[in-house]
Amino acid sequence: NAGVMQNPRHLVRRRGQEARLRCSPMKGHSHVYWYRQLPEEGLKFMVYLQKENIIDESGMPKERFSAEFPKEGPSILRIQQVVRGDSAAYFCASSPRQTFYEQYFGPGTRLTVT
Amino acid sequence: QQQVKQSPQSLIVQKGGIPIINCAYENTAFDYFPWYQQFPGKGPALLIAIRPDVSEKKEGRFTISFNKSAKQFSLHIMDSQPGDSATYFCAASPPTSGTYKYIFGTGTRLKVLA
């Protein structure tokens, strides 16, 4: 059973460009969480999604950030007009429906904004 | 009230020692407390987790001790090995119905000397 997959693993964007981060949950998992980790810090919750629904986006910045989890395909975290402060590691985690409190993390996407 | 305070920030032990990492929380409604292990450049891996109705849980060399009245929980690593050198994060899940968005501690960087 493959784990949570994220791509790309590394992403370099210039200020003002868009970044798209993809997350494929583990097979059978229907819950996806996105977290951001700044250097030398813990992970901060951003958004929680189920298929076709945003359940909780209380950790998302109000502007430039959006997330989706379509019926088919991976979950996508989109950052428009990136700034240097967006440089971080972005992790997604997935949970099974039955034990949705257990979160399994992917390897992360390391975004660098130049 | 939504913070999780983790200590120490870093820890060095000899092989075979028992490192102890502590976490404290304020919100008594938190109901799920996982620990994660993270190696450089990797995603966090779920180690072990506990709920407040249990005072201790063991899985292999890892033990969680939970003190509900003190609102503290700790991770003990028995017979530590150099391969255990990693950053460890505690987390807690706030009482939002159906949404297990974790609040993470700031991490403990553990080094086990050979």
mmCIF file of C-alpha atoms in Angstrom:
data_model
loop_
_atom_site.group_PDB
_atom_site.id
_atom_site.type_symbol
_atom_site.label_atom_id
_atom_site.label_comp_id
_atom_site.label_asym_id
_atom_site.label_seq_id
_atom_site.Cartn_x
_atom_site.Cartn_y
_atom_site.Cartn_z
ATOM 1 C CA ASN A 1 0.000 0.000 0.000
ATOM 2 C CA ALA A 2 1.669 3.177 -1.181
ATOM 3 C CA GLY A 3 1.935 5.997 1.296
ATOM 4 C CA VAL A 4 0.880 9.583 0.857
ATOM 5 C CA MET A 5 2.451 11.001 -2.278
ATOM 6 C CA GLN A 6 3.349 14.592 -2.861
ATOM 7 C CA ASN A 7 4.782 16.299 -5.887
ATOM 8 C CA PRO A 8 6.850 18.029 -6.728
ATOM 9 C CA ARG A 9 9.286 17.371 -3.908
ATOM 10 C CA HIS A 10 11.099 20.618 -4.543
ATOM 11 C CA LEU A 11 9.691 23.700 -6.215
ATOM 12 C CA VAL A 12 11.422 26.966 -6.965
ATOM 13 C CA ARG A 13 9.357 29.976 -7.902
ATOM 14 C CA ARG A 14 10.150 33.618 -8.440
ATOM 15 C CA ARG A 15 8.223 36.245 -6.554
ATOM 16 C CA GLY A 16 4.852 36.825 -8.176
ATOM 17 C CA GLN A 17 4.560 33.383 -9.770
ATOM 18 C CA GLU A 18 2.056 30.699 -8.858
ATOM 19 C CA ALA A 19 2.871 27.502 -6.992
ATOM 20 C CA ARG A 20 0.775 24.330 -7.266
ATOM 21 C CA LEU A 21 1.408 21.544 -4.797
ATOM 22 C CA ARG A 22 -0.193 18.143 -5.252
ATOM 23 C CA CYS A 23 -1.091 15.475 -2.741
ATOM 24 C CA SER A 24 -2.391 11.979 -3.408
ATOM 25 C CA PRO A 25 -3.713 10.401 -0.203
ATOM 26 C CA MET A 26 -3.188 6.812 0.777
ATOM 27 C CA LYS A 27 -5.523 4.342 -0.876
ATOM 28 C CA GLY A 28 -8.837 4.264 0.914
ATOM 29 C CA HIS A 29 -8.265 7.564 2.691
ATOM 30 C CA SER A 30 -10.864 10.252 2.170
ATOM 31 C CA HIS A 31 -9.576 13.004 4.461
ATOM 32 C CA VAL A 32 -6.716 15.341 3.574
ATOM 33 C CA TYR A 33 -4.952 17.895 5.745
ATOM 34 C CA TRP A 34 -2.349 20.453 4.666
ATOM 35 C CA TYR A 35 0.293 21.785 7.051
ATOM 36 C CA ARG A 36 3.142 24.275 6.625
ATOM 37 C CA GLN A 37 6.505 23.974 8.332
ATOM 38 C CA LEU A 38 8.833 26.914 8.516
ATOM 39 C CA PRO A 39 12.542 26.239 9.117
ATOM 40 C CA GLU A 40 13.267 25.076 12.663
ATOM 41 C CA GLU A 41 9.566 25.243 13.588
ATOM 42 C CA GLY A 42 6.707 22.862 14.127
ATOM 43 C CA LEU A 43 3.963 22.221 11.653
ATOM 44 C CA LYS A 44 1.035 24.619 11.411
ATOM 45 C CA PHE A 45 -2.398 23.496 10.268
ATOM 46 C CA MET A 46 -3.696 25.134 7.121
ATOM 47 C CA VAL A 47 -6.759 23.346 5.765
ATOM 48 C CA TYR A 48 -8.784 20.146 6.065
ATOM 49 C CA LEU A 49 -10.661 18.724 3.091
ATOM 50 C CA GLN A 50 -12.796 15.795 2.155
ATOM 51 C CA LYS A 51 -13.681 14.894 -1.410
ATOM 52 C CA GLU A 52 -15.202 17.992 -3.042
ATOM 53 C CA ASN A 53 -15.534 19.783 0.295
ATOM 54 C CA ILE A 54 -13.450 22.181 2.333
ATOM 55 C CA ILE A 55 -14.255 21.310 5.931
ATOM 56 C CA ASP A 56 -11.963 23.655 7.846
ATOM 57 C CA GLU A 57 -9.738 26.356 6.343
ATOM 58 C CA SER A 58 -9.152 28.305 9.525
ATOM 59 C CA GLY A 59 -5.363 28.067 9.122
ATOM 60 C CA MET A 60 -5.211 29.342 5.584
ATOM 61 C CA PRO A 61 -4.049 32.885 4.882
ATOM 62 C CA LYS A 62 -7.000 34.909 3.664
ATOM 63 C CA GLU A 63 -5.398 35.902 0.401
ATOM 64 C CA ARG A 64 -3.443 34.083 -2.313
ATOM 65 C CA PHE A 65 -3.919 30.592 -0.850
ATOM 66 C CA SER A 66 -6.557 28.095 -1.921
ATOM 67 C CA ALA A 67 -7.041 24.349 -1.732
ATOM 68 C CA GLU A 68 -9.211 21.756 -3.383
ATOM 69 C CA PHE A 69 -9.784 18.018 -3.301
ATOM 70 C CA PRO A 70 -11.762 17.077 -6.390
ATOM 71 C CA LYS A 71 -13.822 13.948 -6.862
ATOM 72 C CA GLU A 72 -11.090 12.576 -9.104
ATOM 73 C CA GLY A 73 -7.404 13.297 -8.766
ATOM 74 C CA PRO A 74 -5.109 14.680 -6.104
ATOM 75 C CA SER A 75 -5.663 17.436 -3.617
ATOM 76 C CA ILE A 76 -4.051 20.688 -4.718
ATOM 77 C CA LEU A 77 -2.737 23.550 -2.640
ATOM 78 C CA ARG A 78 -2.392 26.648 -4.760
ATOM 79 C CA ILE A 79 -0.419 29.730 -3.841
ATOM 80 C CA GLN A 80 -0.823 32.721 -6.115
ATOM 81 C CA GLN A 81 1.693 35.556 -6.426
ATOM 82 C CA VAL A 82 4.196 33.930 -4.126
ATOM 83 C CA VAL A 83 6.359 36.009 -1.799
ATOM 84 C CA ARG A 84 9.599 35.111 -0.032
ATOM 85 C CA GLY A 85 7.702 34.475 3.196
ATOM 86 C CA ASP A 86 5.920 31.558 1.510
ATOM 87 C CA SER A 87 9.196 29.616 1.416
ATOM 88 C CA ALA A 88 8.574 26.581 3.601
ATOM 89 C CA ALA A 89 7.929 22.866 3.555
ATOM 90 C CA TYR A 90 4.317 21.999 2.843
ATOM 91 C CA PHE A 91 3.066 18.650 4.041
ATOM 92 C CA CYS A 92 -0.161 16.913 3.428
ATOM 93 C CA ALA A 93 -1.551 14.145 5.567
ATOM 94 C CA SER A 94 -4.378 11.738 4.939
ATOM 95 C CA SER A 95 -6.703 9.836 7.219
ATOM 96 C CA PRO A 96 -9.032 6.892 6.745
ATOM 97 C CA ARG A 97 -12.713 7.478 7.287
ATOM 98 C CA GLN A 98 -12.964 5.036 10.178
ATOM 99 C CA THR A 99 -10.056 6.405 12.195
ATOM 100 C CA PHE A 100 -9.839 9.890 10.842
ATOM 101 C CA TYR A 101 -7.889 11.120 13.863
ATOM 102 C CA GLU A 102 -4.811 9.199 12.651
ATOM 103 C CA GLN A 103 -2.927 11.296 10.152
ATOM 104 C CA TYR A 104 -0.248 9.898 7.862
ATOM 105 C CA PHE A 105 2.084 12.416 6.326
ATOM 106 C CA GLY A 106 3.631 12.617 2.909
ATOM 107 C CA PRO A 107 7.285 13.527 2.238
ATOM 108 C CA GLY A 108 6.450 17.189 1.710
ATOM 109 C CA THR A 109 7.070 19.794 -0.967
ATOM 110 C CA ARG A 110 9.834 22.244 -0.249
ATOM 111 C CA LEU A 111 8.962 25.565 -1.805
ATOM 112 C CA THR A 112 11.666 28.152 -2.336
ATOM 113 C CA VAL A 113 10.717 31.614 -3.500
ATOM 114 C CA THR A 114 13.539 33.608 -5.038
ATOM 115 C CA GLN B 1 -5.225 27.929 25.245
ATOM 116 C CA GLN B 2 -4.535 26.336 21.910
ATOM 117 C CA GLN B 3 -0.796 25.941 22.402
ATOM 118 C CA VAL B 4 1.244 22.835 23.016
ATOM 119 C CA LYS B 5 4.524 23.514 24.765
ATOM 120 C CA GLN B 6 7.330 21.032 24.140
ATOM 121 C CA SER B 7 10.642 20.638 25.947
ATOM 122 C CA PRO B 8 13.548 20.326 25.753
ATOM 123 C CA GLN B 9 14.417 21.912 22.434
ATOM 124 C CA SER B 10 17.342 19.545 22.003
ATOM 125 C CA LEU B 11 18.620 16.477 23.765
ATOM 126 C CA ILE B 12 21.779 14.394 23.598
ATOM 127 C CA VAL B 13 21.976 10.929 25.145
ATOM 128 C CA GLN B 14 24.320 7.984 25.014
ATOM 129 C CA LYS B 15 23.313 4.815 23.242
ATOM 130 C CA GLY B 16 21.108 2.755 25.537
ATOM 131 C CA GLY B 17 19.899 5.802 27.454
ATOM 132 C CA ILE B 18 16.262 6.772 27.921
ATOM 133 C CA PRO B 19 15.527 10.204 26.486
ATOM 134 C CA ILE B 20 12.350 11.818 27.786
ATOM 135 C CA ILE B 21 10.504 14.528 25.886
ATOM 136 C CA ASN B 22 7.742 16.475 27.579
ATOM 137 C CA CYS B 23 4.691 18.310 26.329
ATOM 138 C CA ALA B 24 2.109 20.404 28.127
ATOM 139 C CA TYR B 25 -1.231 21.709 26.989
ATOM 140 C CA GLU B 26 -3.878 24.025 28.424
ATOM 141 C CA ASN B 27 -7.143 23.076 26.793
ATOM 142 C CA THR B 28 -8.658 20.222 28.782
ATOM 143 C CA ALA B 29 -10.914 19.311 25.884
ATOM 144 C CA PHE B 30 -8.018 18.049 23.734
ATOM 145 C CA ASP B 31 -8.702 14.382 23.182
ATOM 146 C CA TYR B 32 -5.990 12.867 21.031
ATOM 147 C CA PHE B 33 -2.214 13.120 21.500
ATOM 148 C CA PRO B 34 0.112 11.675 18.847
ATOM 149 C CA TRP B 35 3.890 11.724 18.629
ATOM 150 C CA TYR B 36 5.742 12.021 15.353
ATOM 151 C CA GLN B 37 9.325 11.334 14.337
ATOM 152 C CA GLN B 38 10.884 13.346 11.537
ATOM 153 C CA PHE B 39 14.208 12.785 9.825
ATOM 154 C CA PRO B 40 15.848 15.621 7.847
ATOM 155 C CA GLY B 41 14.172 16.119 4.500
ATOM 156 C CA LYS B 42 11.363 13.672 5.283
ATOM 157 C CA GLY B 43 7.774 13.896 6.374
ATOM 158 C CA PRO B 44 6.710 13.240 9.972
ATOM 159 C CA ALA B 45 6.025 9.592 10.740
ATOM 160 C CA LEU B 46 3.403 8.606 13.295
ATOM 161 C CA LEU B 47 5.088 6.822 16.207
ATOM 162 C CA ILE B 48 2.489 6.349 18.883
ATOM 163 C CA ALA B 49 -0.622 8.090 20.159
ATOM 164 C CA ILE B 50 -2.763 8.176 23.283
ATOM 165 C CA ARG B 51 -6.171 9.309 24.447
ATOM 166 C CA PRO B 52 -6.848 10.939 27.853
ATOM 167 C CA ASP B 53 -8.596 7.903 29.309
ATOM 168 C CA VAL B 54 -5.291 5.988 29.366
ATOM 169 C CA SER B 55 -2.289 6.876 31.564
ATOM 170 C CA GLU B 56 0.350 4.946 29.654
ATOM 171 C CA LYS B 57 0.805 3.279 26.298
ATOM 172 C CA LYS B 58 3.731 1.249 24.993
ATOM 173 C CA GLU B 59 4.650 0.323 21.460
ATOM 174 C CA GLY B 60 7.997 -1.364 21.117
ATOM 175 C CA ARG B 61 10.662 0.886 22.631
ATOM 176 C CA PHE B 62 8.357 3.919 22.705
ATOM 177 C CA THR B 63 6.163 4.768 25.704
ATOM 178 C CA ILE B 64 3.759 7.625 26.245
ATOM 179 C CA SER B 65 2.976 8.669 29.801
ATOM 180 C CA PHE B 66 -0.109 10.812 30.210
ATOM 181 C CA ASN B 67 -1.036 12.916 33.246
ATOM 182 C CA LYS B 68 -4.503 14.285 32.712
ATOM 183 C CA SER B 69 -4.664 16.338 35.913
ATOM 184 C CA ALA B 70 -1.353 18.051 35.144
ATOM 185 C CA LYS B 71 -2.216 18.361 31.441
ATOM 186 C CA GLN B 72 1.117 16.888 30.484
ATOM 187 C CA PHE B 73 2.306 13.965 28.424
ATOM 188 C CA SER B 74 5.722 12.645 27.644
ATOM 189 C CA LEU B 75 7.557 10.305 25.292
ATOM 190 C CA HIS B 76 10.144 7.858 26.594
ATOM 191 C CA ILE B 77 12.452 5.995 24.239
ATOM 192 C CA MET B 78 13.841 2.844 25.823
ATOM 193 C CA ASP B 79 17.299 1.544 24.883
ATOM 194 C CA SER B 80 17.851 4.437 22.489
ATOM 195 C CA GLN B 81 19.919 3.837 19.370
ATOM 196 C CA PRO B 82 21.825 6.155 17.011
ATOM 197 C CA GLY B 83 19.109 5.468 14.439
ATOM 198 C CA ASP B 84 16.632 7.197 16.758
ATOM 199 C CA SER B 85 18.432 10.502 16.150
ATOM 200 C CA ALA B 86 15.689 12.687 14.687
ATOM 201 C CA THR B 87 13.312 15.492 15.567
ATOM 202 C CA TYR B 88 10.294 14.492 17.612
ATOM 203 C CA PHE B 89 7.035 16.394 17.650
ATOM 204 C CA CYS B 90 4.135 16.035 20.022
ATOM 205 C CA ALA B 91 0.691 17.150 18.930
ATOM 206 C CA ALA B 92 -2.790 17.530 20.308
ATOM 207 C CA SER B 93 -6.132 17.665 18.659
ATOM 208 C CA PRO B 94 -8.480 20.455 19.711
ATOM 209 C CA PRO B 95 -12.140 19.815 20.403
ATOM 210 C CA THR B 96 -13.609 20.721 17.046
ATOM 211 C CA SER B 97 -16.184 18.144 16.196
ATOM 212 C CA GLY B 98 -15.103 16.017 13.279
ATOM 213 C CA THR B 99 -11.987 18.004 12.560
ATOM 214 C CA TYR B 100 -8.745 16.603 13.899
ATOM 215 C CA LYS B 101 -6.492 19.472 13.011
ATOM 216 C CA TYR B 102 -3.372 18.949 15.035
ATOM 217 C CA ILE B 103 -1.601 21.584 17.081
ATOM 218 C CA PHE B 104 2.070 20.674 17.089
ATOM 219 C CA GLY B 105 4.768 21.364 19.618
ATOM 220 C CA THR B 106 7.904 23.088 18.415
ATOM 221 C CA GLY B 107 9.935 19.874 18.268
ATOM 222 C CA THR B 108 12.824 18.252 20.107
ATOM 223 C CA ARG B 109 15.999 17.468 18.236
ATOM 224 C CA LEU B 110 17.360 14.206 19.663
ATOM 225 C CA LYS B 111 20.892 12.964 19.100
ATOM 226 C CA VAL B 112 21.870 9.516 20.313
ATOM 227 C CA LEU B 113 25.618 9.022 20.529
ATOM 228 C CA ALA B 114 27.096 5.700 19.529
#
